[in-house]
Amino acid sequence: MPARFLPGLRTFLTGTLLLTGPALLAQAGGEATVTGTVLDPAGARPVPYVAVTLERTPGGEAVQSAATNDKGEFSFEHVPFGQFQVGYAPVGADRQHTAAFALDAGHRTQALGKLLLTAEPVVKMQSVEVASSRSTFYNSIDRKVYDVGRDLQSTTGSASNLLQNVPSVDVDIEGNVSLRGDSNVLILIDGKTSTLMGANRAAVLEQMPADSIDRIEVITNPSAKYKPDGTAGIINITLKKKREPGYSGSLRVSVGNDRRYNAGLTANYNPGKYNVFGSYNIRQDDRVRTGDERRSHLDPASNTFLGTTQHTYERSRPLSHIAQAGVDYTPSDKDKLGASFSYNHRSFFRTGDQTNRTLDATGAVNGSYDRLRTDPEYQQDVELKGNYQHTFGEDHELNIDVKHGVSVEQENNHYANVYQLPVAPTSYDTTRITPHEHDTELSAEYTRPLPKDVRLESGYSFEDDKLDIDHYGASFDPVSNSWITDPVVTNRFVYESAIHAFYGTYGRPFGAFGVLAGLRVEETTINTNQATAGLRDRNQYARAYPSLHLKYDLSDVHELQLNYSHRIHRPEGDDLNPYPEYQDPFNLRAGNPHLVPEEIHSIEAGYQYKKGATNYLATVYYRYQYHGFTDVTRYVNSTTLLTTKENLANSTSGGLEATATTELGGKLSLNTSANVYYNVIDASNLGFGGNRSTYAWTAKLNASYHATKTDLIQFNTNYSARRLTAQGYRLPNFVANIGFKHDLADKKTSLLFTLSDIFDSMHERTLIDTPILHDEITRRRSARVAYIGVIYNFGKGGKKKGKDDTLPFDNGN
């Protein structure tokens, strides 16, 4: 590892040891042990993956959290003396509690024996759910599950803010999500694709309330059951679902600096055979973006370096609405019907001022003008879903889902160009970009258990997607006093894709050994039509995507894993349209009609130690990628750069990822993670010489301190080191946040305060450094965003004190 990375890595690891060391020492001096076994309602078989919490009485403060193992067993060790009870619940069921018991010098061991569930749980091999504090995660055979808090009480943050605290996940300054440094991530909602997670997913994640999320699953090597899209893997966002009889809901309101506010209402009514649910959220943001760019390039005519500088200031106030409504109907014990409607609308008025300068070989300014921008913009997504489930027997079921979504967007830019050097009359131009997208998806999944705990799953899915993008450009002619259509900018591009997929998976335990193997076969047809230029293209291909997941339980607390997957990233419509966008005359972007899908083979091995509230996970991974997408920037004239996507020859990366979670005395919860990796890029096919390689690393720390039974303080930090690109680097960035929450005596109301980007350190710096081009770009967003908020739970199922220990911070998105 290069020496320049060692000081920062040493500092992070030292801090982690200082924070986690006392917790481990404290555990060594614990006083008592609590054990038990959770069985099905008949008491005939153990139930794995049931969330179990050790709680103080009275008050219900969570001391430790765990999940039952394959034998239904759980244990809490090194428990301090006091009065306790144990709460336990499977997925989708009400929490049950044992009778209170005392731990003292005469009762150092409390064996609770067999605990029977009052309702039959549903536990899927590929979906492990853990109800615990945010600092606890669970590593199942094919995914890492991060419980971001049942009864999550934070009102100020968005899903984008929450994702920043999840190990392996990064969110850049514009809200784009990446996994282990790869931005090609498939994001699912409740295990399914969603229209909301389409082209505008960054904006939707920035407005989706964090308190609607139950848990986040990170699946770096998904099984063949899932779509192979997303070379980095899958992030599955599981939303909270309340299905208790009667009614329940919550109301939340928060206000922030710079006239920010957000509010939401969630309600659920379940009288018996049917369940009606709905939610509405409104969010008013204030977005300030600044950018500075300084570049120089070699002029072949004079053999000297000429330069340009650019400073950009933009501000907008997005107003967002997200609404959802649905109903579930259970006509019999074996049949269930459901339908839901989702709506997202986001509108804002953007203003911008861009100062452009050109420099001669001596650095003197020889050209200067300001480009002023106004942009009324809106985005709208509508999605309809229907589903049917038939249960033949225990874990033997058929699921049919259908989804149709429509997305509409309009960006209506108006520009005024004010010239200072040389002096010239102000000119005016406009561009309007209007994409319309329709997507339909149909899927059928069949699951059947067989003897010896064998589980078979098979399915078929069909996806149909059509994207129609209309680009219009015009300039104002002062002579005729009219707008003249610009044929260079104006164009229409249509993208259509159809995918048929079949898959099958086989899962089985062999004692302490478990296997999950699968194969997915897809046929893809893509048609593109650049209607303005009369260019049509058709690409049809079939691919097989195998997956394999192995795990071995060395003991109740030690586990080994090994897994493999093959995945793909298909170009989207914007990636293939060769017409440039002319929003910034110095920086043009265009698609590449010759772009082919990128593919990746990924393998990783992991070790997990889990005992009580302590969990350590170490993963070694290797990824081989070919035809990978990368941005390539080239000069088209003396002042203008054109950026397009190109296919790399190949790239490889490998690394070590470590995560640690522990608790200290029931008061302090610590969650730390670090990812150190080595990346090699072969860009020789693009004319950039041989291989380029570098080390990089990221680190995160989340500390939650329960000062009292009703007061929580949280601090978290994220750091990303320098990353490699085809032509240069993305430089390091760092952010720190802090928050406070107080629960009122009614146990239904909470007050919150959060402050994000405490040190005003969040920025994005990129560098292009080639023999003929040097370009430095720095972008910043709103810093030190403060919020105060209140949340009130009503109806059945009000929250319990001590259950929430996460505050997702708003970083000005």
PDB file of N, CA and C in Angstrom, residues 566-639:
ATOM      1  N   HIS A 566     -22.493 -13.715 -11.545  1.00  0.00           N
ATOM      2  CA  HIS A 566     -22.199 -13.089 -12.837  1.00  0.00           C
ATOM      3  C   HIS A 566     -23.310 -12.089 -13.110  1.00  0.00           C
ATOM      4  N   ARG A 567     -22.921 -10.803 -13.394  1.00  0.00           N
ATOM      5  CA  ARG A 567     -23.925  -9.761 -13.545  1.00  0.00           C
ATOM      6  C   ARG A 567     -23.612  -8.898 -14.762  1.00  0.00           C
ATOM      7  N   ILE A 568     -24.574  -8.019 -15.114  1.00  0.00           N
ATOM      8  CA  ILE A 568     -24.474  -7.226 -16.339  1.00  0.00           C
ATOM      9  C   ILE A 568     -24.991  -5.815 -16.088  1.00  0.00           C
ATOM     10  N   HIS A 569     -24.523  -4.874 -16.914  1.00  0.00           N
ATOM     11  CA  HIS A 569     -25.036  -3.506 -16.913  1.00  0.00           C
ATOM     12  C   HIS A 569     -25.332  -3.131 -18.350  1.00  0.00           C
ATOM     13  N   ARG A 570     -26.603  -2.962 -18.657  1.00  0.00           N
ATOM     14  CA  ARG A 570     -27.016  -2.606 -20.009  1.00  0.00           C
ATOM     15  C   ARG A 570     -27.052  -1.085 -20.166  1.00  0.00           C
ATOM     16  N   PRO A 571     -26.632  -0.557 -21.317  1.00  0.00           N
ATOM     17  CA  PRO A 571     -26.718   0.899 -21.526  1.00  0.00           C
ATOM     18  C   PRO A 571     -28.161   1.373 -21.462  1.00  0.00           C
ATOM     19  N   GLU A 572     -28.366   2.548 -20.865  1.00  0.00           N
ATOM     20  CA  GLU A 572     -29.688   3.156 -20.838  1.00  0.00           C
ATOM     21  C   GLU A 572     -29.874   4.057 -22.058  1.00  0.00           C
ATOM     22  N   GLY A 573     -31.086   4.598 -22.193  1.00  0.00           N
ATOM     23  CA  GLY A 573     -31.390   5.395 -23.377  1.00  0.00           C
ATOM     24  C   GLY A 573     -30.453   6.570 -23.568  1.00  0.00           C
ATOM     25  N   ASP A 574     -30.194   7.341 -22.503  1.00  0.00           N
ATOM     26  CA  ASP A 574     -29.304   8.499 -22.611  1.00  0.00           C
ATOM     27  C   ASP A 574     -27.881   8.099 -22.990  1.00  0.00           C
ATOM     28  N   ASP A 575     -27.494   6.882 -22.641  1.00  0.00           N
ATOM     29  CA  ASP A 575     -26.136   6.438 -22.928  1.00  0.00           C
ATOM     30  C   ASP A 575     -25.903   6.176 -24.416  1.00  0.00           C
ATOM     31  N   LEU A 576     -26.989   6.014 -25.187  1.00  0.00           N
ATOM     32  CA  LEU A 576     -26.859   5.604 -26.587  1.00  0.00           C
ATOM     33  C   LEU A 576     -27.157   6.720 -27.584  1.00  0.00           C
ATOM     34  N   ASN A 577     -27.759   7.823 -27.143  1.00  0.00           N
ATOM     35  CA  ASN A 577     -28.127   8.912 -28.047  1.00  0.00           C
ATOM     36  C   ASN A 577     -26.892   9.743 -28.397  1.00  0.00           C
ATOM     37  N   PRO A 578     -26.476   9.781 -29.675  1.00  0.00           N
ATOM     38  CA  PRO A 578     -25.229  10.476 -30.026  1.00  0.00           C
ATOM     39  C   PRO A 578     -25.335  11.999 -30.030  1.00  0.00           C
ATOM     40  N   TYR A 579     -26.536  12.564 -29.929  1.00  0.00           N
ATOM     41  CA  TYR A 579     -26.680  14.022 -29.939  1.00  0.00           C
ATOM     42  C   TYR A 579     -26.234  14.601 -28.592  1.00  0.00           C
ATOM     43  N   PRO A 580     -25.378  15.615 -28.593  1.00  0.00           N
ATOM     44  CA  PRO A 580     -24.934  16.213 -27.328  1.00  0.00           C
ATOM     45  C   PRO A 580     -26.024  17.075 -26.692  1.00  0.00           C
ATOM     46  N   GLU A 581     -25.892  17.272 -25.364  1.00  0.00           N
ATOM     47  CA  GLU A 581     -26.695  18.243 -24.639  1.00  0.00           C
ATOM     48  C   GLU A 581     -25.875  19.515 -24.466  1.00  0.00           C
ATOM     49  N   TYR A 582     -26.498  20.685 -24.731  1.00  0.00           N
ATOM     50  CA  TYR A 582     -25.785  21.953 -24.790  1.00  0.00           C
ATOM     51  C   TYR A 582     -26.126  22.867 -23.615  1.00  0.00           C
ATOM     52  N   GLN A 583     -26.267  22.306 -22.421  1.00  0.00           N
ATOM     53  CA  GLN A 583     -26.545  23.155 -21.269  1.00  0.00           C
ATOM     54  C   GLN A 583     -25.352  24.034 -20.925  1.00  0.00           C
ATOM     55  N   ASP A 584     -24.156  23.483 -21.044  1.00  0.00           N
ATOM     56  CA  ASP A 584     -22.925  24.192 -20.718  1.00  0.00           C
ATOM     57  C   ASP A 584     -22.024  24.174 -21.958  1.00  0.00           C
ATOM     58  N   PRO A 585     -21.822  25.305 -22.617  1.00  0.00           N
ATOM     59  CA  PRO A 585     -21.041  25.304 -23.860  1.00  0.00           C
ATOM     60  C   PRO A 585     -19.592  24.835 -23.684  1.00  0.00           C
ATOM     61  N   PHE A 586     -19.044  24.945 -22.473  1.00  0.00           N
ATOM     62  CA  PHE A 586     -17.684  24.470 -22.239  1.00  0.00           C
ATOM     63  C   PHE A 586     -17.629  22.963 -22.007  1.00  0.00           C
ATOM     64  N   ASN A 587     -18.772  22.365 -21.591  1.00  0.00           N
ATOM     65  CA  ASN A 587     -18.796  20.949 -21.224  1.00  0.00           C
ATOM     66  C   ASN A 587     -20.026  20.284 -21.820  1.00  0.00           C
ATOM     67  N   LEU A 588     -19.846  19.567 -22.908  1.00  0.00           N
ATOM     68  CA  LEU A 588     -20.939  18.867 -23.560  1.00  0.00           C
ATOM     69  C   LEU A 588     -20.932  17.396 -23.148  1.00  0.00           C
ATOM     70  N   ARG A 589     -22.122  16.792 -23.123  1.00  0.00           N
ATOM     71  CA  ARG A 589     -22.252  15.362 -22.862  1.00  0.00           C
ATOM     72  C   ARG A 589     -23.079  14.739 -23.974  1.00  0.00           C
ATOM     73  N   ALA A 590     -22.664  13.550 -24.412  1.00  0.00           N
ATOM     74  CA  ALA A 590     -23.384  12.846 -25.475  1.00  0.00           C
ATOM     75  C   ALA A 590     -23.318  11.356 -25.214  1.00  0.00           C
ATOM     76  N   GLY A 591     -24.293  10.636 -25.792  1.00  0.00           N
ATOM     77  CA  GLY A 591     -24.282   9.189 -25.690  1.00  0.00           C
ATOM     78  C   GLY A 591     -23.384   8.568 -26.753  1.00  0.00           C
ATOM     79  N   ASN A 592     -23.242   7.255 -26.652  1.00  0.00           N
ATOM     80  CA  ASN A 592     -22.391   6.505 -27.573  1.00  0.00           C
ATOM     81  C   ASN A 592     -23.195   5.331 -28.117  1.00  0.00           C
ATOM     82  N   PRO A 593     -23.640   5.397 -29.385  1.00  0.00           N
ATOM     83  CA  PRO A 593     -24.476   4.323 -29.926  1.00  0.00           C
ATOM     84  C   PRO A 593     -23.752   2.990 -30.054  1.00  0.00           C
ATOM     85  N   HIS A 594     -22.420   2.990 -29.928  1.00  0.00           N
ATOM     86  CA  HIS A 594     -21.637   1.755 -30.046  1.00  0.00           C
ATOM     87  C   HIS A 594     -21.348   1.114 -28.694  1.00  0.00           C
ATOM     88  N   LEU A 595     -21.917   1.654 -27.640  1.00  0.00           N
ATOM     89  CA  LEU A 595     -21.686   1.121 -26.303  1.00  0.00           C
ATOM     90  C   LEU A 595     -22.306  -0.275 -26.180  1.00  0.00           C
ATOM     91  N   VAL A 596     -21.549  -1.215 -25.648  1.00  0.00           N
ATOM     92  CA  VAL A 596     -22.052  -2.581 -25.441  1.00  0.00           C
ATOM     93  C   VAL A 596     -22.187  -2.830 -23.942  1.00  0.00           C
ATOM     94  N   PRO A 597     -22.993  -3.805 -23.527  1.00  0.00           N
ATOM     95  CA  PRO A 597     -23.174  -4.056 -22.095  1.00  0.00           C
ATOM     96  C   PRO A 597     -21.857  -4.419 -21.405  1.00  0.00           C
ATOM     97  N   GLU A 598     -21.708  -3.966 -20.184  1.00  0.00           N
ATOM     98  CA  GLU A 598     -20.570  -4.374 -19.380  1.00  0.00           C
ATOM     99  C   GLU A 598     -20.969  -5.562 -18.520  1.00  0.00           C
ATOM    100  N   GLU A 599     -20.015  -6.448 -18.259  1.00  0.00           N
ATOM    101  CA  GLU A 599     -20.283  -7.643 -17.478  1.00  0.00           C
ATOM    102  C   GLU A 599     -19.218  -7.813 -16.413  1.00  0.00           C
ATOM    103  N   ILE A 600     -19.573  -8.551 -15.370  1.00  0.00           N
ATOM    104  CA  ILE A 600     -18.661  -8.717 -14.248  1.00  0.00           C
ATOM    105  C   ILE A 600     -18.806 -10.110 -13.657  1.00  0.00           C
ATOM    106  N   HIS A 601     -17.680 -10.675 -13.247  1.00  0.00           N
ATOM    107  CA  HIS A 601     -17.643 -11.901 -12.461  1.00  0.00           C
ATOM    108  C   HIS A 601     -17.117 -11.518 -11.084  1.00  0.00           C
ATOM    109  N   SER A 602     -17.874 -11.892 -10.060  1.00  0.00           N
ATOM    110  CA  SER A 602     -17.539 -11.466  -8.701  1.00  0.00           C
ATOM    111  C   SER A 602     -17.503 -12.672  -7.776  1.00  0.00           C
ATOM    112  N   ILE A 603     -16.465 -12.754  -6.945  1.00  0.00           N
ATOM    113  CA  ILE A 603     -16.338 -13.820  -5.965  1.00  0.00           C
ATOM    114  C   ILE A 603     -15.888 -13.214  -4.648  1.00  0.00           C
ATOM    115  N   GLU A 604     -16.424 -13.697  -3.544  1.00  0.00           N
ATOM    116  CA  GLU A 604     -16.006 -13.198  -2.240  1.00  0.00           C
ATOM    117  C   GLU A 604     -16.125 -14.287  -1.182  1.00  0.00           C
ATOM    118  N   ALA A 605     -15.279 -14.165  -0.162  1.00  0.00           N
ATOM    119  CA  ALA A 605     -15.264 -15.091   0.960  1.00  0.00           C
ATOM    120  C   ALA A 605     -15.334 -14.284   2.243  1.00  0.00           C
ATOM    121  N   GLY A 606     -16.092 -14.787   3.220  1.00  0.00           N
ATOM    122  CA  GLY A 606     -16.289 -14.022   4.439  1.00  0.00           C
ATOM    123  C   GLY A 606     -16.228 -14.860   5.691  1.00  0.00           C
ATOM    124  N   TYR A 607     -15.937 -14.187   6.787  1.00  0.00           N
ATOM    125  CA  TYR A 607     -15.939 -14.794   8.120  1.00  0.00           C
ATOM    126  C   TYR A 607     -16.757 -13.900   9.041  1.00  0.00           C
ATOM    127  N   GLN A 608     -17.631 -14.507   9.843  1.00  0.00           N
ATOM    128  CA  GLN A 608     -18.453 -13.751  10.776  1.00  0.00           C
ATOM    129  C   GLN A 608     -18.353 -14.340  12.177  1.00  0.00           C
ATOM    130  N   TYR A 609     -18.200 -13.430  13.141  1.00  0.00           N
ATOM    131  CA  TYR A 609     -18.282 -13.787  14.562  1.00  0.00           C
ATOM    132  C   TYR A 609     -19.443 -13.005  15.146  1.00  0.00           C
ATOM    133  N   LYS A 610     -20.384 -13.716  15.750  1.00  0.00           N
ATOM    134  CA  LYS A 610     -21.550 -13.056  16.326  1.00  0.00           C
ATOM    135  C   LYS A 610     -21.862 -13.693  17.662  1.00  0.00           C
ATOM    136  N   LYS A 611     -21.832 -12.872  18.693  1.00  0.00           N
ATOM    137  CA  LYS A 611     -22.147 -13.343  20.037  1.00  0.00           C
ATOM    138  C   LYS A 611     -22.765 -12.193  20.813  1.00  0.00           C
ATOM    139  N   GLY A 612     -24.018 -12.381  21.225  1.00  0.00           N
ATOM    140  CA  GLY A 612     -24.698 -11.317  21.938  1.00  0.00           C
ATOM    141  C   GLY A 612     -24.813 -10.078  21.070  1.00  0.00           C
ATOM    142  N   ALA A 613     -24.392  -8.947  21.618  1.00  0.00           N
ATOM    143  CA  ALA A 613     -24.475  -7.679  20.899  1.00  0.00           C
ATOM    144  C   ALA A 613     -23.244  -7.398  20.060  1.00  0.00           C
ATOM    145  N   THR A 614     -22.295  -8.329  20.040  1.00  0.00           N
ATOM    146  CA  THR A 614     -21.045  -8.119  19.310  1.00  0.00           C
ATOM    147  C   THR A 614     -21.065  -8.905  18.008  1.00  0.00           C
ATOM    148  N   ASN A 615     -20.702  -8.241  16.928  1.00  0.00           N
ATOM    149  CA  ASN A 615     -20.700  -8.871  15.615  1.00  0.00           C
ATOM    150  C   ASN A 615     -19.504  -8.348  14.834  1.00  0.00           C
ATOM    151  N   TYR A 616     -18.663  -9.265  14.372  1.00  0.00           N
ATOM    152  CA  TYR A 616     -17.533  -8.913  13.516  1.00  0.00           C
ATOM    153  C   TYR A 616     -17.695  -9.642  12.188  1.00  0.00           C
ATOM    154  N   LEU A 617     -17.463  -8.935  11.105  1.00  0.00           N
ATOM    155  CA  LEU A 617     -17.572  -9.520   9.778  1.00  0.00           C
ATOM    156  C   LEU A 617     -16.406  -9.043   8.926  1.00  0.00           C
ATOM    157  N   ALA A 618     -15.682  -9.993   8.328  1.00  0.00           N
ATOM    158  CA  ALA A 618     -14.576  -9.676   7.424  1.00  0.00           C
ATOM    159  C   ALA A 618     -14.822 -10.379   6.096  1.00  0.00           C
ATOM    160  N   THR A 619     -14.718  -9.631   4.996  1.00  0.00           N
ATOM    161  CA  THR A 619     -14.982 -10.172   3.663  1.00  0.00           C
ATOM    162  C   THR A 619     -13.832  -9.828   2.729  1.00  0.00           C
ATOM    163  N   VAL A 620     -13.325 -10.846   2.038  1.00  0.00           N
ATOM    164  CA  VAL A 620     -12.319 -10.660   0.987  1.00  0.00           C
ATOM    165  C   VAL A 620     -13.024 -10.861  -0.347  1.00  0.00           C
ATOM    166  N   TYR A 621     -12.842  -9.933  -1.288  1.00  0.00           N
ATOM    167  CA  TYR A 621     -13.561 -10.034  -2.555  1.00  0.00           C
ATOM    168  C   TYR A 621     -12.644  -9.751  -3.743  1.00  0.00           C
ATOM    169  N   TYR A 622     -13.036 -10.307  -4.898  1.00  0.00           N
ATOM    170  CA  TYR A 622     -12.313 -10.091  -6.160  1.00  0.00           C
ATOM    171  C   TYR A 622     -13.347  -9.944  -7.264  1.00  0.00           C
ATOM    172  N   ARG A 623     -13.146  -8.930  -8.131  1.00  0.00           N
ATOM    173  CA  ARG A 623     -14.094  -8.645  -9.203  1.00  0.00           C
ATOM    174  C   ARG A 623     -13.341  -8.444 -10.511  1.00  0.00           C
ATOM    175  N   TYR A 624     -13.771  -9.185 -11.539  1.00  0.00           N
ATOM    176  CA  TYR A 624     -13.204  -9.028 -12.883  1.00  0.00           C
ATOM    177  C   TYR A 624     -14.302  -8.476 -13.786  1.00  0.00           C
ATOM    178  N   GLN A 625     -14.035  -7.314 -14.375  1.00  0.00           N
ATOM    179  CA  GLN A 625     -15.029  -6.603 -15.174  1.00  0.00           C
ATOM    180  C   GLN A 625     -14.494  -6.385 -16.573  1.00  0.00           C
ATOM    181  N   TYR A 626     -15.321  -6.647 -17.580  1.00  0.00           N
ATOM    182  CA  TYR A 626     -14.926  -6.373 -18.953  1.00  0.00           C
ATOM    183  C   TYR A 626     -16.021  -5.579 -19.668  1.00  0.00           C
ATOM    184  N   HIS A 627     -15.587  -4.752 -20.622  1.00  0.00           N
ATOM    185  CA  HIS A 627     -16.463  -3.802 -21.316  1.00  0.00           C
ATOM    186  C   HIS A 627     -17.078  -2.798 -20.336  1.00  0.00           C
ATOM    187  N   GLY A 628     -16.389  -2.530 -19.245  1.00  0.00           N
ATOM    188  CA  GLY A 628     -16.909  -1.620 -18.245  1.00  0.00           C
ATOM    189  C   GLY A 628     -17.093  -0.217 -18.781  1.00  0.00           C
ATOM    190  N   PHE A 629     -18.126   0.481 -18.292  1.00  0.00           N
ATOM    191  CA  PHE A 629     -18.391   1.851 -18.719  1.00  0.00           C
ATOM    192  C   PHE A 629     -17.442   2.808 -17.989  1.00  0.00           C
ATOM    193  N   THR A 630     -16.961   3.795 -18.718  1.00  0.00           N
ATOM    194  CA  THR A 630     -16.192   4.863 -18.095  1.00  0.00           C
ATOM    195  C   THR A 630     -16.430   6.149 -18.868  1.00  0.00           C
ATOM    196  N   ASP A 631     -16.365   7.284 -18.173  1.00  0.00           N
ATOM    197  CA  ASP A 631     -16.487   8.581 -18.834  1.00  0.00           C
ATOM    198  C   ASP A 631     -15.148   8.964 -19.448  1.00  0.00           C
ATOM    199  N   VAL A 632     -15.176   9.331 -20.715  1.00  0.00           N
ATOM    200  CA  VAL A 632     -13.976   9.789 -21.415  1.00  0.00           C
ATOM    201  C   VAL A 632     -14.235  11.200 -21.927  1.00  0.00           C
ATOM    202  N   THR A 633     -13.302  12.105 -21.631  1.00  0.00           N
ATOM    203  CA  THR A 633     -13.448  13.516 -21.987  1.00  0.00           C
ATOM    204  C   THR A 633     -12.391  13.901 -23.010  1.00  0.00           C
ATOM    205  N   ARG A 634     -12.821  14.532 -24.095  1.00  0.00           N
ATOM    206  CA  ARG A 634     -11.914  14.954 -25.164  1.00  0.00           C
ATOM    207  C   ARG A 634     -12.292  16.364 -25.617  1.00  0.00           C
ATOM    208  N   TYR A 635     -11.310  17.084 -26.164  1.00  0.00           N
ATOM    209  CA  TYR A 635     -11.564  18.408 -26.719  1.00  0.00           C
ATOM    210  C   TYR A 635     -12.179  18.294 -28.104  1.00  0.00           C
ATOM    211  N   VAL A 636     -13.175  19.139 -28.365  1.00  0.00           N
ATOM    212  CA  VAL A 636     -13.753  19.233 -29.709  1.00  0.00           C
ATOM    213  C   VAL A 636     -13.354  20.544 -30.382  1.00  0.00           C
ATOM    214  N   ASN A 637     -12.980  21.554 -29.586  1.00  0.00           N
ATOM    215  CA  ASN A 637     -12.386  22.777 -30.110  1.00  0.00           C
ATOM    216  C   ASN A 637     -11.553  23.394 -28.990  1.00  0.00           C
ATOM    217  N   SER A 638     -11.115  24.621 -29.172  1.00  0.00           N
ATOM    218  CA  SER A 638     -10.170  25.215 -28.225  1.00  0.00           C
ATOM    219  C   SER A 638     -10.745  25.449 -26.832  1.00  0.00           C
ATOM    220  N   THR A 639     -12.090  25.470 -26.700  1.00  0.00           N
ATOM    221  CA  THR A 639     -12.682  25.748 -25.381  1.00  0.00           C
ATOM    222  C   THR A 639     -13.661  24.678 -24.901  1.00  0.00           C
TER     223      THR A 639
END
